[in-house]
mmCIF file of C-alpha atoms and ligand atoms in Angstrom:
data_model
loop_
_atom_site.group_PDB
_atom_site.id
_atom_site.type_symbol
_atom_site.label_atom_id
_atom_site.label_comp_id
_atom_site.label_asym_id
_atom_site.label_seq_id
_atom_site.Cartn_x
_atom_site.Cartn_y
_atom_site.Cartn_z
ATOM 1 C CA MET A 3 -34.975 29.214 50.006
ATOM 2 C CA THR A 4 -37.663 26.652 49.241
ATOM 3 C CA PRO A 5 -38.188 24.057 51.951
ATOM 4 C CA ARG A 6 -38.115 21.134 49.542
ATOM 5 C CA SER A 7 -35.696 18.657 51.075
ATOM 6 C CA PRO A 8 -32.858 17.451 48.856
ATOM 7 C CA GLN A 9 -34.181 13.883 49.127
ATOM 8 C CA GLN A 10 -37.586 14.844 47.861
ATOM 9 C CA LYS A 11 -38.126 14.389 44.138
ATOM 10 C CA THR A 12 -39.530 17.368 42.301
ATOM 11 C CA TYR A 13 -42.503 16.904 39.979
ATOM 12 C CA HIS A 14 -43.429 19.487 37.396
ATOM 13 C CA THR A 15 -47.154 19.392 37.163
ATOM 14 C CA SER A 16 -47.393 22.345 34.831
ATOM 15 C CA ASN A 17 -45.930 20.392 31.920
ATOM 16 C CA PRO A 18 -48.365 18.625 29.600
ATOM 17 C CA VAL A 19 -48.248 14.824 29.450
ATOM 18 C CA ALA A 20 -45.376 13.813 27.161
ATOM 19 C CA GLU A 21 -47.197 12.013 24.415
ATOM 20 C CA THR A 22 -50.008 14.599 24.544
ATOM 21 C CA ALA A 23 -52.426 12.242 22.815
ATOM 22 C CA ILE A 24 -56.027 12.062 23.857
ATOM 23 C CA ASP A 25 -57.053 8.473 24.238
ATOM 24 C CA ARG A 26 -60.203 8.307 22.131
ATOM 25 C CA THR A 27 -60.794 4.740 23.234
ATOM 26 C CA ILE A 28 -61.946 6.040 26.587
ATOM 27 C CA PRO A 29 -65.681 6.510 26.114
ATOM 28 C CA ASP A 30 -67.091 9.921 26.869
ATOM 29 C CA LEU A 31 -70.287 8.337 28.163
ATOM 30 C CA PRO A 32 -69.838 5.080 30.056
ATOM 31 C CA ILE A 33 -72.283 2.288 29.285
ATOM 32 C CA ALA A 34 -73.343 1.584 32.851
ATOM 33 C CA GLN A 35 -75.080 4.242 34.904
ATOM 34 C CA LEU A 36 -72.333 5.607 37.082
ATOM 35 C CA SER A 37 -72.242 8.384 39.577
ATOM 36 C CA ASP A 38 -70.698 11.612 38.320
ATOM 37 C CA GLU A 39 -67.605 10.988 40.412
ATOM 38 C CA ASP A 40 -67.102 7.451 39.072
ATOM 39 C CA LYS A 41 -67.713 8.656 35.570
ATOM 40 C CA TYR A 42 -65.121 11.311 36.051
ATOM 41 C CA PHE A 43 -62.385 8.856 37.026
ATOM 42 C CA ARG A 44 -63.385 6.410 34.273
ATOM 43 C CA THR A 45 -63.118 9.068 31.624
ATOM 44 C CA HIS A 46 -60.109 11.048 32.754
ATOM 45 C CA LYS A 47 -56.531 9.784 32.813
ATOM 46 C CA ALA A 48 -54.573 9.751 36.051
ATOM 47 C CA PRO A 49 -51.420 11.870 36.165
ATOM 48 C CA PRO A 50 -48.467 9.658 35.169
ATOM 49 C CA TYR A 51 -46.436 10.525 38.291
ATOM 50 C CA LEU A 52 -49.168 9.268 40.713
ATOM 51 C CA PRO A 53 -47.559 5.893 41.560
ATOM 52 C CA GLU A 54 -44.378 7.689 42.669
ATOM 53 C CA ILE A 55 -46.347 10.012 44.871
ATOM 54 C CA GLU A 56 -48.147 7.045 46.324
ATOM 55 C CA GLN A 57 -44.833 5.558 47.437
ATOM 56 C CA GLN A 58 -43.698 8.847 49.020
ATOM 57 C CA VAL A 59 -46.944 9.324 50.881
ATOM 58 C CA ASN A 60 -46.993 5.742 52.108
ATOM 59 C CA ASP A 61 -43.446 6.173 53.423
ATOM 60 C CA PHE A 62 -44.438 9.467 55.102
ATOM 61 C CA ILE A 63 -47.498 7.929 56.805
ATOM 62 C CA GLU A 64 -45.567 4.833 57.809
ATOM 63 C CA TYR A 65 -42.668 6.902 59.237
ATOM 64 C CA HIS A 66 -44.973 8.952 61.467
ATOM 65 C CA ALA A 67 -47.141 6.006 62.507
ATOM 66 C CA SER A 68 -44.081 4.020 63.603
ATOM 67 C CA ASN A 69 -41.791 6.767 64.886
ATOM 68 C CA THR A 70 -43.532 9.923 65.988
ATOM 69 C CA GLY A 71 -47.215 9.082 66.404
ATOM 70 C CA LYS A 72 -48.032 12.540 65.015
ATOM 71 C CA ARG A 73 -51.403 13.354 63.634
ATOM 72 C CA ILE A 74 -51.321 14.073 59.905
ATOM 73 C CA VAL A 75 -53.120 16.920 58.217
ATOM 74 C CA LEU A 76 -53.602 17.159 54.466
ATOM 75 C CA VAL A 77 -53.595 20.852 53.629
ATOM 76 C CA THR A 78 -54.711 21.741 50.123
ATOM 77 C CA SER A 79 -53.629 25.142 48.846
ATOM 78 C CA GLY A 80 -53.790 27.445 45.840
ATOM 79 C CA GLY A 81 -55.987 27.438 42.755
ATOM 80 C CA THR A 82 -56.485 24.682 40.187
ATOM 81 C CA THR A 83 -56.202 25.473 36.482
ATOM 82 C CA VAL A 84 -58.669 24.338 33.822
ATOM 83 C CA PRO A 85 -56.687 23.656 30.644
ATOM 84 C CA LEU A 86 -58.390 24.511 27.338
ATOM 85 C CA GLU A 87 -55.880 22.588 25.223
ATOM 86 C CA ASN A 88 -54.042 19.317 25.745
ATOM 87 C CA ASN A 89 -50.726 20.972 24.853
ATOM 88 C CA THR A 90 -51.726 23.703 27.236
ATOM 89 C CA VAL A 91 -51.122 27.260 26.130
ATOM 90 C CA ARG A 92 -54.373 28.624 27.514
ATOM 91 C CA PHE A 93 -56.126 27.784 30.707
ATOM 92 C CA ILE A 94 -58.644 29.221 33.133
ATOM 93 C CA ASP A 95 -57.285 30.075 36.570
ATOM 94 C CA ASN A 96 -58.368 31.771 39.761
ATOM 95 C CA PHE A 97 -56.982 34.334 42.179
ATOM 96 C CA SER A 98 -55.672 32.088 44.960
ATOM 97 C CA ALA A 99 -52.028 32.638 45.852
ATOM 98 C CA GLY A 100 -51.916 29.899 48.463
ATOM 99 C CA THR A 101 -51.457 32.231 51.418
ATOM 100 C CA ARG A 102 -54.120 30.526 53.548
ATOM 101 C CA GLY A 103 -52.694 27.035 52.888
ATOM 102 C CA ALA A 104 -49.008 27.902 53.320
ATOM 103 C CA THR A 105 -49.573 29.923 56.467
ATOM 104 C CA SER A 106 -51.880 27.249 57.950
ATOM 105 C CA ALA A 107 -49.323 24.542 57.266
ATOM 106 C CA GLU A 108 -46.764 26.449 59.368
ATOM 107 C CA TYR A 109 -49.161 26.681 62.308
ATOM 108 C CA PHE A 110 -50.057 22.974 62.043
ATOM 109 C CA LEU A 111 -46.359 22.113 62.086
ATOM 110 C CA GLU A 112 -45.762 24.295 65.088
ATOM 111 C CA ASN A 113 -48.587 22.528 66.851
ATOM 112 C CA GLY A 114 -47.067 19.091 66.381
ATOM 113 C CA TYR A 115 -48.796 17.878 63.213
ATOM 114 C CA ALA A 116 -47.107 16.272 60.252
ATOM 115 C CA VAL A 117 -48.282 18.062 57.113
ATOM 116 C CA ILE A 118 -48.926 16.835 53.586
ATOM 117 C CA PHE A 119 -49.009 20.047 51.626
ATOM 118 C CA LEU A 120 -50.895 19.509 48.371
ATOM 119 C CA HIS A 121 -50.352 22.799 46.601
ATOM 120 C CA ARG A 122 -50.545 24.517 43.239
ATOM 121 C CA GLU A 123 -47.032 24.342 41.837
ATOM 122 C CA PHE A 124 -45.270 27.724 42.172
ATOM 123 C CA SER A 125 -47.809 29.067 44.661
ATOM 124 C CA LEU A 126 -46.706 30.059 48.175
ATOM 125 C CA LEU A 127 -44.964 27.463 50.301
ATOM 126 C CA PRO A 128 -44.617 27.247 54.081
ATOM 127 C CA TYR A 129 -41.600 29.256 55.324
ATOM 128 C CA SER A 130 -40.355 30.463 51.914
ATOM 129 C CA ARG A 131 -43.652 32.392 51.627
ATOM 130 C CA HIS A 132 -42.093 35.028 53.881
ATOM 131 C CA TYR A 133 -39.539 35.840 51.208
ATOM 132 C CA SER A 134 -41.280 35.189 47.906
ATOM 133 C CA HIS A 135 -44.210 36.529 45.881
ATOM 134 C CA THR A 136 -44.066 39.761 47.849
ATOM 135 C CA THR A 137 -43.411 43.195 46.486
ATOM 136 C CA ASN A 138 -39.811 42.733 47.533
ATOM 137 C CA CYS A 139 -37.245 40.743 45.682
ATOM 138 C CA PHE A 140 -35.521 38.226 47.934
ATOM 139 C CA LEU A 141 -32.267 40.113 47.228
ATOM 140 C CA ASP A 142 -33.716 43.001 49.266
ATOM 141 C CA TYR A 143 -33.116 40.827 52.309
ATOM 142 C CA MET A 144 -29.373 40.655 51.519
ATOM 143 C CA THR A 145 -26.609 43.110 51.876
ATOM 144 C CA GLU A 146 -22.963 43.298 50.800
ATOM 145 C CA VAL A 147 -20.268 43.400 53.454
ATOM 146 C CA ASN A 148 -16.598 43.174 52.508
ATOM 147 C CA ASN A 149 -17.321 41.612 49.170
ATOM 148 C CA LYS A 150 -19.567 39.019 50.771
ATOM 149 C CA VAL A 151 -23.321 38.557 50.781
ATOM 150 C CA GLU A 152 -24.943 38.686 54.218
ATOM 151 C CA ILE A 153 -28.466 38.923 55.538
ATOM 152 C CA ASN A 154 -29.477 42.531 55.993
ATOM 153 C CA PRO A 155 -29.439 43.031 59.816
ATOM 154 C CA ASP A 156 -32.884 44.685 59.600
ATOM 155 C CA PHE A 157 -34.360 41.290 58.726
ATOM 156 C CA ALA A 158 -31.946 38.937 60.469
ATOM 157 C CA ASP A 159 -33.850 38.416 63.748
ATOM 158 C CA GLU A 160 -37.118 37.620 62.005
ATOM 159 C CA MET A 161 -35.378 35.408 59.488
ATOM 160 C CA LEU A 162 -33.701 33.439 62.263
ATOM 161 C CA VAL A 163 -37.097 32.593 63.760
ATOM 162 C CA VAL A 164 -38.419 31.422 60.376
ATOM 163 C CA LEU A 165 -35.178 29.505 59.657
ATOM 164 C CA ARG A 166 -35.373 27.580 62.943
ATOM 165 C CA LYS A 167 -38.961 26.568 62.343
ATOM 166 C CA TYR A 168 -38.149 25.546 58.778
ATOM 167 C CA LYS A 169 -35.167 23.440 59.910
ATOM 168 C CA GLU A 170 -37.228 21.802 62.594
ATOM 169 C CA ALA A 171 -39.958 20.849 60.070
ATOM 170 C CA LYS A 172 -37.339 19.475 57.711
ATOM 171 C CA GLU A 173 -35.241 17.585 60.235
ATOM 172 C CA SER A 174 -38.273 15.992 61.808
ATOM 173 C CA GLN A 175 -39.456 14.979 58.327
ATOM 174 C CA SER A 176 -42.814 16.514 59.118
ATOM 175 C CA LEU A 177 -43.510 18.304 55.863
ATOM 176 C CA LEU A 178 -44.237 16.615 52.553
ATOM 177 C CA LEU A 179 -44.737 18.888 49.549
ATOM 178 C CA LEU A 180 -46.885 17.581 46.684
ATOM 179 C CA PRO A 181 -47.775 19.740 43.721
ATOM 180 C CA PHE A 182 -50.681 20.010 41.295
ATOM 181 C CA THR A 183 -51.467 22.397 38.538
ATOM 182 C CA ASN A 184 -54.765 21.426 36.966
ATOM 183 C CA VAL A 185 -58.028 20.262 38.442
ATOM 184 C CA ASN A 186 -57.572 16.693 37.193
ATOM 185 C CA GLN A 187 -54.230 16.329 38.963
ATOM 186 C CA TYR A 188 -55.777 17.777 42.106
ATOM 187 C CA LEU A 189 -58.727 15.362 42.132
ATOM 188 C CA TYR A 190 -56.681 12.257 41.472
ATOM 189 C CA THR A 191 -54.113 13.193 44.144
ATOM 190 C CA LEU A 192 -56.760 14.078 46.717
ATOM 191 C CA LYS A 193 -58.500 10.745 46.208
ATOM 192 C CA LEU A 194 -55.206 8.867 46.530
ATOM 193 C CA MET A 195 -54.174 10.773 49.673
ATOM 194 C CA ALA A 196 -57.548 10.083 51.284
ATOM 195 C CA ILE A 197 -57.339 6.368 50.632
ATOM 196 C CA LEU A 198 -53.763 6.179 51.951
ATOM 197 C CA LEU A 199 -54.613 8.190 55.058
ATOM 198 C CA GLN A 200 -57.294 5.648 56.011
ATOM 199 C CA LYS A 201 -54.418 3.849 57.747
ATOM 200 C CA ILE A 202 -54.350 6.385 60.554
ATOM 201 C CA GLU A 203 -58.117 6.645 60.749
ATOM 202 C CA ASN A 204 -59.305 9.585 62.919
ATOM 203 C CA LYS A 205 -55.782 10.942 63.402
ATOM 204 C CA ALA A 206 -56.049 12.255 59.806
ATOM 205 C CA LEU A 207 -57.357 15.743 59.222
ATOM 206 C CA PHE A 208 -58.348 17.202 55.879
ATOM 207 C CA TYR A 209 -58.020 20.974 55.662
ATOM 208 C CA LEU A 210 -59.247 21.860 52.201
ATOM 209 C CA ALA A 211 -58.225 25.450 51.540
ATOM 210 C CA ALA A 212 -57.492 25.118 47.832
ATOM 211 C CA ALA A 213 -59.681 27.123 45.450
ATOM 212 C CA VAL A 214 -60.854 24.294 43.242
ATOM 213 C CA SER A 215 -62.508 25.095 39.949
ATOM 214 C CA ASP A 216 -66.242 24.355 39.733
ATOM 215 C CA PHE A 217 -66.115 23.933 35.977
ATOM 216 C CA PHE A 218 -63.806 22.047 33.614
ATOM 217 C CA LEU A 219 -63.357 20.950 30.030
ATOM 218 C CA PRO A 220 -63.501 17.124 29.772
ATOM 219 C CA GLN A 221 -60.406 15.484 28.288
ATOM 220 C CA SER A 222 -62.590 13.941 25.551
ATOM 221 C CA ARG A 223 -63.434 17.385 24.204
ATOM 222 C CA MET A 224 -60.071 18.987 24.687
ATOM 223 C CA PRO A 225 -58.269 20.055 21.480
ATOM 224 C CA HIS A 226 -54.889 18.413 21.041
ATOM 225 C CA HIS A 227 -53.043 21.590 20.001
ATOM 226 C CA LYS A 228 -53.282 25.283 20.615
ATOM 227 C CA ILE A 229 -56.646 26.702 19.520
ATOM 228 C CA GLN A 230 -56.124 28.670 16.320
ATOM 229 C CA SER A 231 -57.617 32.173 16.384
ATOM 230 C CA GLN A 232 -58.308 32.246 12.569
ATOM 231 C CA ALA A 233 -60.258 29.006 12.748
ATOM 232 C CA ALA A 234 -62.127 29.826 15.956
ATOM 233 C CA GLY A 235 -63.313 33.362 15.224
ATOM 234 C CA LYS A 236 -65.150 33.789 18.456
ATOM 235 C CA LEU A 237 -64.082 31.453 21.195
ATOM 236 C CA ILE A 238 -67.076 29.913 22.935
ATOM 237 C CA ILE A 239 -66.135 27.701 25.820
ATOM 238 C CA ASP A 240 -68.597 25.015 26.951
ATOM 239 C CA LEU A 241 -67.548 23.763 30.393
ATOM 240 C CA GLU A 242 -69.020 20.989 32.509
ATOM 241 C CA GLN A 243 -69.498 21.056 36.221
ATOM 242 C CA VAL A 244 -66.750 19.413 38.280
ATOM 243 C CA PRO A 245 -68.530 16.548 40.136
ATOM 244 C CA LYS A 246 -69.018 17.170 43.863
ATOM 245 C CA PHE A 247 -66.243 15.054 45.287
ATOM 246 C CA LEU A 248 -66.586 16.143 48.870
ATOM 247 C CA ARG A 249 -69.436 13.733 49.537
ATOM 248 C CA ARG A 250 -67.327 10.900 48.156
ATOM 249 C CA LEU A 251 -64.429 11.952 50.364
ATOM 250 C CA VAL A 252 -66.638 11.949 53.470
ATOM 251 C CA ASP A 253 -68.449 8.674 52.761
ATOM 252 C CA ASN A 254 -65.922 6.499 50.996
ATOM 253 C CA TRP A 255 -62.411 7.801 50.710
ATOM 254 C CA ALA A 256 -61.837 9.062 54.234
ATOM 255 C CA PRO A 257 -64.741 7.896 56.446
ATOM 256 C CA SER A 258 -62.886 8.162 59.759
ATOM 257 C CA ALA A 259 -60.996 11.398 59.216
ATOM 258 C CA MET A 260 -62.142 14.873 60.229
ATOM 259 C CA ILE A 261 -62.874 17.024 57.191
ATOM 260 C CA VAL A 262 -62.739 20.766 57.142
ATOM 261 C CA SER A 263 -63.670 22.607 53.943
ATOM 262 C CA PHE A 264 -63.565 26.302 53.087
ATOM 263 C CA LYS A 265 -66.312 28.275 51.480
ATOM 264 C CA LEU A 266 -65.408 31.474 49.676
ATOM 265 C CA GLU A 267 -67.982 34.030 48.663
ATOM 266 C CA THR A 268 -67.882 37.705 47.702
ATOM 267 C CA ASP A 269 -71.441 38.531 48.831
ATOM 268 C CA HIS A 270 -71.675 38.517 52.647
ATOM 269 C CA LEU A 271 -75.431 37.972 52.474
ATOM 270 C CA ILE A 272 -75.095 34.423 51.190
ATOM 271 C CA LEU A 273 -71.951 33.220 52.979
ATOM 272 C CA ILE A 274 -73.572 31.490 55.960
ATOM 273 C CA ASP A 275 -76.323 29.892 53.893
ATOM 274 C CA LYS A 276 -73.798 28.531 51.423
ATOM 275 C CA ALA A 277 -71.652 27.151 54.240
ATOM 276 C CA LYS A 278 -74.687 25.479 55.809
ATOM 277 C CA GLY A 279 -75.715 24.135 52.410
ATOM 278 C CA ALA A 280 -72.267 22.540 52.029
ATOM 279 C CA LEU A 281 -72.540 20.846 55.459
ATOM 280 C CA ASP A 282 -76.006 19.578 54.587
ATOM 281 C CA ARG A 283 -74.925 18.217 51.232
ATOM 282 C CA TYR A 284 -71.618 16.665 52.218
ATOM 283 C CA GLN A 285 -72.212 15.819 55.906
ATOM 284 C CA HIS A 286 -68.682 16.706 57.028
ATOM 285 C CA GLN A 287 -67.567 18.297 60.279
ATOM 286 C CA LEU A 288 -66.728 21.939 59.660
ATOM 287 C CA VAL A 289 -66.991 24.630 57.001
ATOM 288 C CA ILE A 290 -64.846 27.719 57.406
ATOM 289 C CA GLY A 291 -66.549 30.576 55.552
ATOM 290 C CA ASN A 292 -64.635 33.586 54.307
ATOM 291 C CA LEU A 293 -65.199 36.556 52.056
ATOM 292 C CA LEU A 294 -62.725 37.458 49.364
ATOM 293 C CA GLN A 295 -62.530 41.004 50.624
ATOM 294 C CA THR A 296 -61.903 40.240 54.314
ATOM 295 C CA ARG A 297 -60.471 36.702 54.287
ATOM 296 C CA LYS A 298 -57.170 37.785 55.931
ATOM 297 C CA LYS A 299 -58.937 39.414 58.872
ATOM 298 C CA GLU A 300 -62.022 37.292 59.637
ATOM 299 C CA VAL A 301 -63.555 33.881 59.013
ATOM 300 C CA VAL A 302 -66.585 32.068 60.340
ATOM 301 C CA PHE A 303 -66.681 28.450 61.609
ATOM 302 C CA VAL A 304 -70.012 26.883 60.669
ATOM 303 C CA HIS A 305 -70.880 23.543 62.323
ATOM 304 C CA PRO A 306 -73.442 20.829 61.531
ATOM 305 C CA ASP A 307 -75.491 21.842 64.597
ATOM 306 C CA GLY A 308 -75.983 25.266 62.920
ATOM 307 C CA SER A 309 -73.657 27.197 65.234
ATOM 308 C CA GLU A 310 -71.570 30.007 63.752
ATOM 309 C CA VAL A 311 -68.418 31.233 65.415
ATOM 310 C CA TRP A 312 -66.637 34.256 63.994
ATOM 311 C CA ILE A 313 -62.857 34.466 64.399
ATOM 312 C CA ARG A 314 -61.457 37.939 63.942
ATOM 313 C CA LEU A 315 -58.100 39.627 64.335
ATOM 314 C CA THR A 316 -58.257 42.418 66.881
ATOM 315 C CA ASP A 317 -56.997 45.885 65.889
ATOM 316 C CA GLU A 318 -53.906 45.247 67.989
ATOM 317 C CA GLN A 319 -53.251 41.944 66.224
ATOM 318 C CA LYS A 320 -53.759 43.629 62.842
ATOM 319 C CA ALA A 321 -51.283 46.311 63.805
ATOM 320 C CA LYS A 322 -48.753 43.620 64.636
ATOM 321 C CA ASP A 323 -49.396 42.036 61.235
ATOM 322 C CA MET A 324 -50.470 38.783 62.873
ATOM 323 C CA ASP A 325 -51.745 35.945 60.642
ATOM 324 C CA ILE A 326 -55.374 35.008 61.172
ATOM 325 C CA GLU A 327 -54.244 31.397 60.727
ATOM 326 C CA GLY A 328 -52.612 31.798 64.162
ATOM 327 C CA LEU A 329 -56.138 31.899 65.498
ATOM 328 C CA ILE A 330 -57.775 29.472 63.044
ATOM 329 C CA ILE A 331 -55.408 26.510 63.489
ATOM 330 C CA PRO A 332 -55.600 26.138 67.299
ATOM 331 C CA ALA A 333 -59.396 26.274 66.980
ATOM 332 C CA VAL A 334 -59.392 23.601 64.281
ATOM 333 C CA ILE A 335 -56.994 21.452 66.317
ATOM 334 C CA LYS A 336 -59.302 21.671 69.318
ATOM 335 C CA GLU A 337 -62.155 20.331 67.186
ATOM 336 C CA HIS A 338 -59.911 17.601 65.783
ATOM 337 C CA SER A 339 -59.005 16.525 69.352
ATOM 338 C CA GLN A 340 -62.696 16.297 70.172
ATOM 339 C CA TRP A 341 -63.280 14.264 67.024
ATOM 340 C CA ILE A 342 -60.536 11.816 67.985
ATOM 341 C CA GLU A 343 -61.853 11.611 71.530
ATOM 342 C CA LYS A 344 -65.386 10.960 70.288
ATOM 343 C CA TYR A 345 -64.406 8.176 67.915
ATOM 344 C CA SER A 346 -61.782 6.462 70.061
ATOM 345 C CA LYS A 347 -64.280 5.167 72.580
HETATM 346 O O1 LIG B 10 -54.974 31.349 48.704
HETATM 347 P P1 LIG B 10 -55.478 32.592 49.339
HETATM 348 O O2 LIG B 10 -54.942 32.769 50.727
HETATM 349 O O3 LIG B 10 -55.275 33.801 48.459
HETATM 350 O O4 LIG B 10 -57.098 32.425 49.464
HETATM 351 C C1 LIG B 10 -57.587 31.429 50.331
HETATM 352 C C2 LIG B 10 -59.002 30.989 49.907
HETATM 353 C C3 LIG B 10 -59.936 32.141 49.889
HETATM 354 C C4 LIG B 10 -58.892 30.358 48.516
HETATM 355 C C5 LIG B 10 -59.471 29.911 50.937
HETATM 356 O O5 LIG B 10 -59.586 30.508 52.193
HETATM 357 C C6 LIG B 10 -60.828 29.310 50.545
HETATM 358 O O6 LIG B 10 -61.862 29.846 50.806
HETATM 359 N N1 LIG B 10 -60.788 28.202 49.803
HETATM 360 C C7 LIG B 10 -62.003 27.567 49.282
HETATM 361 C C8 LIG B 10 -62.547 28.284 48.103
HETATM 362 C C9 LIG B 10 -63.881 27.701 47.634
HETATM 363 O O7 LIG B 10 -63.806 26.722 46.924
HETATM 364 O O8 LIG B 10 -64.935 28.165 48.027
#
């Protein structure tokens, strides 16, 4: 049921790097005074599969630039892990299932965008999300008729709608799935995507819905093997702050693209201030604020001019089980159109 096309190569980002060695020749502290972001990339190895991804993404961008003229959105989705060991047995994770990202990707596709879906491996995917990770097993959608498996008629109409959309996305080559598992893979891939998407300038949109860890354990301090409980006694974990890459994305990696980030909080009293703080610090175009408790029913668009626009599902829409992304994406696209208009003159 996954929408990965047969031509697309599958990467398994959850496996540790084969040789598993930590390169101690990479200095923990670089000699020159570098920004935190530069220091990060100087002291952390790139995922080995990155050159292959680069080729795929280049082909995808080239295909749409030459054949369809579609705008391209990079949707990031799901949570990043923070490995505690190089041969990773233990890691820190977060709650994100990738619902926001997978659902948003579907609405972008429906609205004529080509989508690069940078997602946590094994989190929800566009289209297959309807039949996975739910309380149901996918077999609940099947039934047996005359010794044959068929779709249960109760679900057939709805499934046909999803199937058609999925086929359309696949046949038009409009969906590229790229996985990550840990925060290092996420950062390297995001940087690469941004640089490659410079080719289409303001037709690129960044929709950063992934829940990226704020803290990480540098590779230089990561134990090679599984931490032994006898040796450790208590386990005290000393994490560093993940450098703030958004500013780098806005200024250097994707200067012409429109950038939308999400801000998640659990305390409603600080949500708007935090969203405004992010806009101040990173100088991008839109922060979509949401609360953990209500994120599927309401979000707030916060703009650099200080305006706040709440988007909420009505009771009727809730009763129909409508996705809030069905309201968010047209509003984001409207702002992207204005962005293109503004910078095409
Ligand atoms: O993946 P999900 O649908 O369960 O949750 C979505 C979300 C809350 C992770 C996303 O809407 C979001 O706010 N992402 C950014 C989180 C942050 O770094 O503040």
